[in-house]
PDB file of C-alpha atoms in Angstrom:
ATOM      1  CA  UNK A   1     133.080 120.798  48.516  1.00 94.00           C
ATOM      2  CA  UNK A   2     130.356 121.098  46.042  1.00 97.00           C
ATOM      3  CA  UNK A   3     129.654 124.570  47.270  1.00 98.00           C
ATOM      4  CA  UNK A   4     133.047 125.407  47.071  1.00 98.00           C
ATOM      5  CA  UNK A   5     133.714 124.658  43.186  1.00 98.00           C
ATOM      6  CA  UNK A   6     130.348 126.244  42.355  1.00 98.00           C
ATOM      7  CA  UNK A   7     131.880 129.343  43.608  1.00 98.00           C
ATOM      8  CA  UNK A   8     134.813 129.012  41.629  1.00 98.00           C
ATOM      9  CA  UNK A   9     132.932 127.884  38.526  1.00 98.00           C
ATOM     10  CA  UNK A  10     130.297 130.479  38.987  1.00 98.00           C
ATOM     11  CA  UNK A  11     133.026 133.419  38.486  1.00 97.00           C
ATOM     12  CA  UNK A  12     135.037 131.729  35.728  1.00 97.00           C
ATOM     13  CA  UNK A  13     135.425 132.994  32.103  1.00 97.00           C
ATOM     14  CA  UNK A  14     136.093 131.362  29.180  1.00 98.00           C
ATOM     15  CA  UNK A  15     139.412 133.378  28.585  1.00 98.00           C
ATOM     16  CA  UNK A  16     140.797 132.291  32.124  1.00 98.00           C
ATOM     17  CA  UNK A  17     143.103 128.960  32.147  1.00 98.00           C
ATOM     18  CA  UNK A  18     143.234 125.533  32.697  1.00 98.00           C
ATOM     19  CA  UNK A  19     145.673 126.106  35.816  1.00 98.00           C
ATOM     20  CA  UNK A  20     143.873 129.330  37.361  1.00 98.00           C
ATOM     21  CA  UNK A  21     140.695 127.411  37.771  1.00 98.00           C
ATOM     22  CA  UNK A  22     143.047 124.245  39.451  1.00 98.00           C
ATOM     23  CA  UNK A  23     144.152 127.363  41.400  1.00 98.00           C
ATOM     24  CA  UNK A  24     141.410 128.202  42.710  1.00 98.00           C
ATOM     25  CA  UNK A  25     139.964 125.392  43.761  1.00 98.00           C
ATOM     26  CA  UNK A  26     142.729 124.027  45.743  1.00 98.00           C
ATOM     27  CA  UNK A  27     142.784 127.620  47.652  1.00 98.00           C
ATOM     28  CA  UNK A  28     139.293 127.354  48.303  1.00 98.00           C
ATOM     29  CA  UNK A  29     139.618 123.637  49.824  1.00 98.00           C
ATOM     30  CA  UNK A  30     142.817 124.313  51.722  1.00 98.00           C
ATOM     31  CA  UNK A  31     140.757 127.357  53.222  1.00 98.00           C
ATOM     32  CA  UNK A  32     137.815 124.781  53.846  1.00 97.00           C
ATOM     33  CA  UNK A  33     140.286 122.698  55.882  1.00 98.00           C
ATOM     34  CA  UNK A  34     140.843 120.015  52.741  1.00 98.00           C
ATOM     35  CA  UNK A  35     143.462 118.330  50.685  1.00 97.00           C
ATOM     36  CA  UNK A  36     143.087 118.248  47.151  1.00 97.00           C
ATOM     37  CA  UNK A  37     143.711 114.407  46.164  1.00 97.00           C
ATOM     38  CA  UNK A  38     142.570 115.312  42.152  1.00 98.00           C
ATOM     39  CA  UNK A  39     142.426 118.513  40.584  1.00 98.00           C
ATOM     40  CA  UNK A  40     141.426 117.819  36.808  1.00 98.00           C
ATOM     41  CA  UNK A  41     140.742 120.754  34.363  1.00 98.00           C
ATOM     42  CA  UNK A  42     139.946 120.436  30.635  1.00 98.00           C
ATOM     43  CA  UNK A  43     139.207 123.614  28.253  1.00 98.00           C
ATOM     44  CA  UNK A  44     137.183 122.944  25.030  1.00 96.00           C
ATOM     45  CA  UNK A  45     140.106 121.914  23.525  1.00 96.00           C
ATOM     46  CA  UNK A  46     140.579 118.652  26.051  1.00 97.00           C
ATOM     47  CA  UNK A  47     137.224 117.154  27.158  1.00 96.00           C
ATOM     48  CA  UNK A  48     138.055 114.407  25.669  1.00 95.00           C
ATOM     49  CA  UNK A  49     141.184 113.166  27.615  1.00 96.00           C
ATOM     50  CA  UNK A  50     140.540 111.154  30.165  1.00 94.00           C
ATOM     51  CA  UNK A  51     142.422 112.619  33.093  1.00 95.00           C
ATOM     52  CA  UNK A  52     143.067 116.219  32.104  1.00 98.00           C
ATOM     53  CA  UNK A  53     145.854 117.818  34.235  1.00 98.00           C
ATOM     54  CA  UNK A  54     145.369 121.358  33.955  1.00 98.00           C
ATOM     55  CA  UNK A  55     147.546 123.424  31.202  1.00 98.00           C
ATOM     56  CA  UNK A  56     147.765 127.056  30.060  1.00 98.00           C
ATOM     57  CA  UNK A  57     145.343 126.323  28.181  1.00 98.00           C
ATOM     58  CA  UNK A  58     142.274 128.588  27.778  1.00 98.00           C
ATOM     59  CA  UNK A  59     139.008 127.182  28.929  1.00 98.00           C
ATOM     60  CA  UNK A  60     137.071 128.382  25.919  1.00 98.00           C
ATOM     61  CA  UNK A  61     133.360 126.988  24.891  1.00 97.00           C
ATOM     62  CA  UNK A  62     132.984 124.294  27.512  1.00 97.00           C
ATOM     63  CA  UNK A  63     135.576 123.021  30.634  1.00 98.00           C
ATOM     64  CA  UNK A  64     135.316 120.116  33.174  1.00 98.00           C
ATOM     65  CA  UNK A  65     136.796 120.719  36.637  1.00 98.00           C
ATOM     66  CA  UNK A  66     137.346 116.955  38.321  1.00 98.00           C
ATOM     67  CA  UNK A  67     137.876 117.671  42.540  1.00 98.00           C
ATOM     68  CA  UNK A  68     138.528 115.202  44.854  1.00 98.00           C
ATOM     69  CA  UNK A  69     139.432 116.292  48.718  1.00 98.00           C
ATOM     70  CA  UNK A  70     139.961 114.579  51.838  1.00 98.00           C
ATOM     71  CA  UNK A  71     138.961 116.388  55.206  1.00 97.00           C
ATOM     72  CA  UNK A  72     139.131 114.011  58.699  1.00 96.00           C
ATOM     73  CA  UNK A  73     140.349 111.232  56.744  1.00 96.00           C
ATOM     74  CA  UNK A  74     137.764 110.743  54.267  1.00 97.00           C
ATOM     75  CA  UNK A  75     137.739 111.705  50.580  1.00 98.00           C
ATOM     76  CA  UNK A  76     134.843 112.629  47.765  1.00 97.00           C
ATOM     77  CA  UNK A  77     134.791 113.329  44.452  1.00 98.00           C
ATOM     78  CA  UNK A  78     132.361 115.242  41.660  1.00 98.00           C
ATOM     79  CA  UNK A  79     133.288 116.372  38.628  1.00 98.00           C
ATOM     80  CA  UNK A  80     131.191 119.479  36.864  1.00 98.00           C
ATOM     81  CA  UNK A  81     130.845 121.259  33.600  1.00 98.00           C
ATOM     82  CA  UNK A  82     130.886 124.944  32.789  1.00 98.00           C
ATOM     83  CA  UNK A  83     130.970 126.635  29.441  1.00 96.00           C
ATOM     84  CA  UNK A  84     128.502 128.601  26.649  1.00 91.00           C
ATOM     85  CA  UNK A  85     128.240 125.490  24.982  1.00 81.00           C
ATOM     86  CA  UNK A  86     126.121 123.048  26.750  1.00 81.00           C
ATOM     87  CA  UNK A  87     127.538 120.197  24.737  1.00 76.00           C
ATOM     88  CA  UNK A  88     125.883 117.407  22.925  1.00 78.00           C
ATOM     89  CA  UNK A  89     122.208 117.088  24.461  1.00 90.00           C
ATOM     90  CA  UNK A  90     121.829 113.510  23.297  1.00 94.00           C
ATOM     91  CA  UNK A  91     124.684 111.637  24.058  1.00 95.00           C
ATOM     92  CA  UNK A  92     125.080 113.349  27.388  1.00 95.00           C
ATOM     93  CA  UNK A  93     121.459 112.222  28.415  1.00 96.00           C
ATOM     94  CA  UNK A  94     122.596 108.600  27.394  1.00 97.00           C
ATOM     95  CA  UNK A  95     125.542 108.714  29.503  1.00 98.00           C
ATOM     96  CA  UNK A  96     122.698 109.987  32.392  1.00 97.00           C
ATOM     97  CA  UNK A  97     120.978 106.381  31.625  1.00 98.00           C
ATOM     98  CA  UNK A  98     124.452 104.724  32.234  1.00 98.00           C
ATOM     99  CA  UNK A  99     124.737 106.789  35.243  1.00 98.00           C
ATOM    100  CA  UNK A 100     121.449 105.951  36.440  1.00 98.00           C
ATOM    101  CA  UNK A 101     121.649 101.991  36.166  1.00 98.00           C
ATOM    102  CA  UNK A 102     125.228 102.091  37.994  1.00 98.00           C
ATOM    103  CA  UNK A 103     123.301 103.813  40.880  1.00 98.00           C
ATOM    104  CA  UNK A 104     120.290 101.180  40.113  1.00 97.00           C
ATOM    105  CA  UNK A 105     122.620  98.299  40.500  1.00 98.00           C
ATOM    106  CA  UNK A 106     124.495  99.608  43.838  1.00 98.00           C
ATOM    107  CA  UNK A 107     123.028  97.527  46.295  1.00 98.00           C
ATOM    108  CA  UNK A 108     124.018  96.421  49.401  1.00 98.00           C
ATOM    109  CA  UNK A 109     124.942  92.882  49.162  1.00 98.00           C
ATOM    110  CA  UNK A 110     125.742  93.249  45.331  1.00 98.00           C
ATOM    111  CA  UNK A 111     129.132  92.198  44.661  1.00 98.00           C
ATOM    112  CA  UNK A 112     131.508  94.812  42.815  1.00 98.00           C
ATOM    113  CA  UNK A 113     132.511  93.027  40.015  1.00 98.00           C
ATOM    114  CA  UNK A 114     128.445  92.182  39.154  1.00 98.00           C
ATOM    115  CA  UNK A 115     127.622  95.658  39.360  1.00 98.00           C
ATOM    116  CA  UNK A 116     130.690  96.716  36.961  1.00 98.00           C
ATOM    117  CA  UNK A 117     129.389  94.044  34.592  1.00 98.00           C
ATOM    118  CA  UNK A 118     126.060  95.857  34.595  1.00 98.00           C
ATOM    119  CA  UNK A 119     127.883  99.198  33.594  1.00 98.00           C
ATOM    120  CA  UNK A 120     129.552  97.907  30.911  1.00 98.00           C
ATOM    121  CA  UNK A 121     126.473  96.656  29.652  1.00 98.00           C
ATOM    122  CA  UNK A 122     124.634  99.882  30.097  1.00 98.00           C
ATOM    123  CA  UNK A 123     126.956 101.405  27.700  1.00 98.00           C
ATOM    124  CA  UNK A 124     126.242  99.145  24.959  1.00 98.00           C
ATOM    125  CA  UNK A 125     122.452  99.466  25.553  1.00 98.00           C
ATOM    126  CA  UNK A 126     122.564 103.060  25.396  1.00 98.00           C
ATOM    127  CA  UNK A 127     124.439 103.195  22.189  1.00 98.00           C
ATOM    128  CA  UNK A 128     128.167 103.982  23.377  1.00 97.00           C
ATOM    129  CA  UNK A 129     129.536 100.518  22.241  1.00 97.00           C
ATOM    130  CA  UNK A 130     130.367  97.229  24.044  1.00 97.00           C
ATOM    131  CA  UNK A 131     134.102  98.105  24.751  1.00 97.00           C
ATOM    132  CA  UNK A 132     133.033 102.133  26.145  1.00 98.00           C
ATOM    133  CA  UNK A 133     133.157 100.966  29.866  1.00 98.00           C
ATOM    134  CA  UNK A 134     137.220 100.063  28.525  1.00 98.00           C
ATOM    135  CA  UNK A 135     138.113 103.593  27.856  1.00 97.00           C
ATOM    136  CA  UNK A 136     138.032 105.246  31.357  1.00 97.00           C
ATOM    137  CA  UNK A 137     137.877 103.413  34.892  1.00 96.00           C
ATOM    138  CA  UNK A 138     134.269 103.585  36.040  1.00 98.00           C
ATOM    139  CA  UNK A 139     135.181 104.182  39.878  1.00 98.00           C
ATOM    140  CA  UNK A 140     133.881 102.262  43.025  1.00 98.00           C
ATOM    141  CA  UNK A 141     133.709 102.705  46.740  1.00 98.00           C
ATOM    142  CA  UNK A 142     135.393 105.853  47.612  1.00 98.00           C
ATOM    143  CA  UNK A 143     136.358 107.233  51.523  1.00 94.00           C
ATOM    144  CA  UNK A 144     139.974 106.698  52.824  1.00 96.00           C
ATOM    145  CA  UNK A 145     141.243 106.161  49.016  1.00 96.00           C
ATOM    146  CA  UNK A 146     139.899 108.228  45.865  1.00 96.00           C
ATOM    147  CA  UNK A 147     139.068 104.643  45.003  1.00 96.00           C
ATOM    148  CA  UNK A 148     138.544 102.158  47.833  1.00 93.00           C
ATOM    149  CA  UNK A 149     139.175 100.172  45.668  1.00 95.00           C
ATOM    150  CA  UNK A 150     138.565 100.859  42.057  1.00 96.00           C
ATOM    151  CA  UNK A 151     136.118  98.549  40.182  1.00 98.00           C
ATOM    152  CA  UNK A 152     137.152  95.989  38.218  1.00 98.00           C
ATOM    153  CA  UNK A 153     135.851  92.535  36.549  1.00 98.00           C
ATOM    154  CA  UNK A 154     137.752  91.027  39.586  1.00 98.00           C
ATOM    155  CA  UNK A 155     136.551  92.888  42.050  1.00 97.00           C
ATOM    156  CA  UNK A 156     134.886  90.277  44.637  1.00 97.00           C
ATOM    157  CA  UNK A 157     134.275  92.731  47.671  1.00 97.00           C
ATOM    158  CA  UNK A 158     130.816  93.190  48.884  1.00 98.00           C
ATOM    159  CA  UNK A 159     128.745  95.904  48.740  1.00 98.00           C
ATOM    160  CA  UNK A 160     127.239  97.135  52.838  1.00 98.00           C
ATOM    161  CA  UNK A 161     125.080  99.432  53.868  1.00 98.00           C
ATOM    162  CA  UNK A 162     126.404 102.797  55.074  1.00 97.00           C
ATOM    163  CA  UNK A 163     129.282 102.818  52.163  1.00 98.00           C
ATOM    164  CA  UNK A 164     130.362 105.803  50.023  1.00 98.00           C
ATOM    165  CA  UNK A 165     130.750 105.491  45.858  1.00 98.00           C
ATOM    166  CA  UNK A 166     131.742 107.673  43.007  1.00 98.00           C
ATOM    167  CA  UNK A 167     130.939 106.178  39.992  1.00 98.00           C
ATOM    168  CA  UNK A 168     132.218 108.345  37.113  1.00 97.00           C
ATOM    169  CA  UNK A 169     130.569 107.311  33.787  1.00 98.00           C
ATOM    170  CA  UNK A 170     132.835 108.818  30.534  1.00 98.00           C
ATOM    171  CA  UNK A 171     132.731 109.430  26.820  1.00 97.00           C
ATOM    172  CA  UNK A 172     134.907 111.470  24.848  1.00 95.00           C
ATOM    173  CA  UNK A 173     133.717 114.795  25.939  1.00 95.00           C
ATOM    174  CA  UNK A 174     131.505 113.751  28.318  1.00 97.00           C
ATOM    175  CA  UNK A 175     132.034 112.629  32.455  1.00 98.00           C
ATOM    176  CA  UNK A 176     129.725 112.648  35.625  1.00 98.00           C
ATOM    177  CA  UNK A 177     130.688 111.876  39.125  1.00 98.00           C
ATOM    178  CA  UNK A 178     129.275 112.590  42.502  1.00 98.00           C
ATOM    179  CA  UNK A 179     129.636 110.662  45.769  1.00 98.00           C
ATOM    180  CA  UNK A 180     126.726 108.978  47.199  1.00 98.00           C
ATOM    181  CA  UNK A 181     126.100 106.740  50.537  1.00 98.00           C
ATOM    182  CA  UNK A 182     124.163 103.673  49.848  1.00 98.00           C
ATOM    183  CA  UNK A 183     121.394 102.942  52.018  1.00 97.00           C
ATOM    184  CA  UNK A 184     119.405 100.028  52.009  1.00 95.00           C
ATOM    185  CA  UNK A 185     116.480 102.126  51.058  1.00 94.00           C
ATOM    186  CA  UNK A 186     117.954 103.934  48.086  1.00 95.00           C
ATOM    187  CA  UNK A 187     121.003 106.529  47.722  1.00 96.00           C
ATOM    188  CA  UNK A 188     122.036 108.894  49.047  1.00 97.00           C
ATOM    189  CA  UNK A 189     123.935 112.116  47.126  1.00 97.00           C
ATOM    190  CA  UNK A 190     126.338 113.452  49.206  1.00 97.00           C
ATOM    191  CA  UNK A 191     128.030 116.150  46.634  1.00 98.00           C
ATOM    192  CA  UNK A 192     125.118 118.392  46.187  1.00 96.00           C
ATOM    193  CA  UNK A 193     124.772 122.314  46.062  1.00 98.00           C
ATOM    194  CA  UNK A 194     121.425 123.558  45.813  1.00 97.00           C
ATOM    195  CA  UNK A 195     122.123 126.354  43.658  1.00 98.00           C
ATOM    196  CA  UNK A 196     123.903 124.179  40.873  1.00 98.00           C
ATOM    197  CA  UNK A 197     121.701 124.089  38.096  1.00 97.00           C
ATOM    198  CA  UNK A 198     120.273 120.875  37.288  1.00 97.00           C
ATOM    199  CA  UNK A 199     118.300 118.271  35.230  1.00 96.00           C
ATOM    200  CA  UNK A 200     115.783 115.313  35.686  1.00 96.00           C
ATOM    201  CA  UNK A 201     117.490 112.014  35.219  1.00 95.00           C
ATOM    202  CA  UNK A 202     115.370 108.970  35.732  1.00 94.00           C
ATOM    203  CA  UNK A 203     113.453 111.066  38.635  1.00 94.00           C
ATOM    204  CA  UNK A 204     116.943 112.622  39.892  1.00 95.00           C
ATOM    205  CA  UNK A 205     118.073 115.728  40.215  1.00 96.00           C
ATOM    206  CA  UNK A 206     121.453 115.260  38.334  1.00 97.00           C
ATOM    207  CA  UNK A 207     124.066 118.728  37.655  1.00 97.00           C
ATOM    208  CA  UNK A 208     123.727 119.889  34.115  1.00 96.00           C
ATOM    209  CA  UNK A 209     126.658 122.316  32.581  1.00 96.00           C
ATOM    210  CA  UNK A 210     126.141 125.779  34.118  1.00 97.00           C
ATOM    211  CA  UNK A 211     126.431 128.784  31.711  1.00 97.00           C
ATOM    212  CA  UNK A 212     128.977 131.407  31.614  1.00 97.00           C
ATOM    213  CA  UNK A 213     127.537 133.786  34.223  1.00 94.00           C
ATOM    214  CA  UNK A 214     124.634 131.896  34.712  1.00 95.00           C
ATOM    215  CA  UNK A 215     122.874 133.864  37.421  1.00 93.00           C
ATOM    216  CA  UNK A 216     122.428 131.055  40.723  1.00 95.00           C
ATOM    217  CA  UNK A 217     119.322 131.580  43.422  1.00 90.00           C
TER     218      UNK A 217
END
């Protein structure tokens, strides 16, 4: 899947729409033997609604494309940036700290709720405010549901080795989301594509916003 909406996103312009991108990208996962669960697209003028459904709007500056697919029963998710605008530098490396601790604080035996507890304080530390983890659900375990389930403060299920998540930390204009496996040795990042361009997060390679015809290896 991550493959697939590189392709798409590789070829886009600014001038082409919300809904042609969504186009696209379910063709390309039907064709990769998928079902599209979430198709999300935001132009410039909507990165900062939450859950964007695509519109004729033109993608302009800077879009977000949000996929999630399920193929043999099992879904993942990622959400990526393209544009000529990389966006603001600063508060989208912050949100890569919040990112970084919810992957920190995945650990087997963790319960969910404790681990959502530690987001929501990761926003505050890293300047986004004590109510930011409020304004957007910060996702959870992931595979038969898009959510499975969704994380919340009473969330008592147990993390276990082996089990997929897609945490999606958000700020107005800002989101990142891939699915990873937790292992009890570390993560791993299931959502990858080698040619997606990318920046150092805390010693991980994380997907930064690839340019308007950005040329890919």
């Amino acid at each position: 899947m991550a493959a697939l909406t590189t392709d798409v996103l590789a070829a886009t312009r600014p001038d082409r729409t919300e809904r042609a991108v969504a186009a696209d990208l379910a063709a390309r996962l039907v064709a990769a033997g998928a079902e599209p669960v979430v198709l999300l697209v935001a132009g410039e003028a909507r990165t900062g609604v939450p859950h964007p459904l695509p519109t004729a709007a033109r993608l302009g500056a800077r879009a977000m494309a949000v996929v999630g697919a399920r193929r043999d029963g099992l879904i993942v998710n990622l959400t990526r940036w393209v544009g000529a605008d990389p966006g603001d530098g600063t508060r989208e490396a912050a949100l890569r700290e919040v990112e970084a601790d919810a992957l920190a604080a995945t650990e087997p035996g963790r319960v969910l709720s404790d681990v959502l507890g530690d987001i929501a304080r990761s926003y505050e530390r890293h300047g986004f405010g004590a109510d930011a983890w409020l304004r957007h659900h910060q996702g959870g375990p992931t595979g038969y549901l898009g959510r499975d389930p969704k994380a919340t403060p009473a969330a008592a299920d147990r993390i276990v080795a082996g089990q997929a998540f897609a945490w999606n930390p958000w700020a107005p204009g800002l989101k990142l989301e891939d699915t990873v496996v937790v292992h009890a040795d570390g993560i791993e990042e299931l959502t990858t594509d080698p040619r997606w361009p990318v920046v150092d997060a805390r010693g991980r390679q994380r997907p930064r916003t690839l340019g308007y015809g950005e040329e890919l290896p």
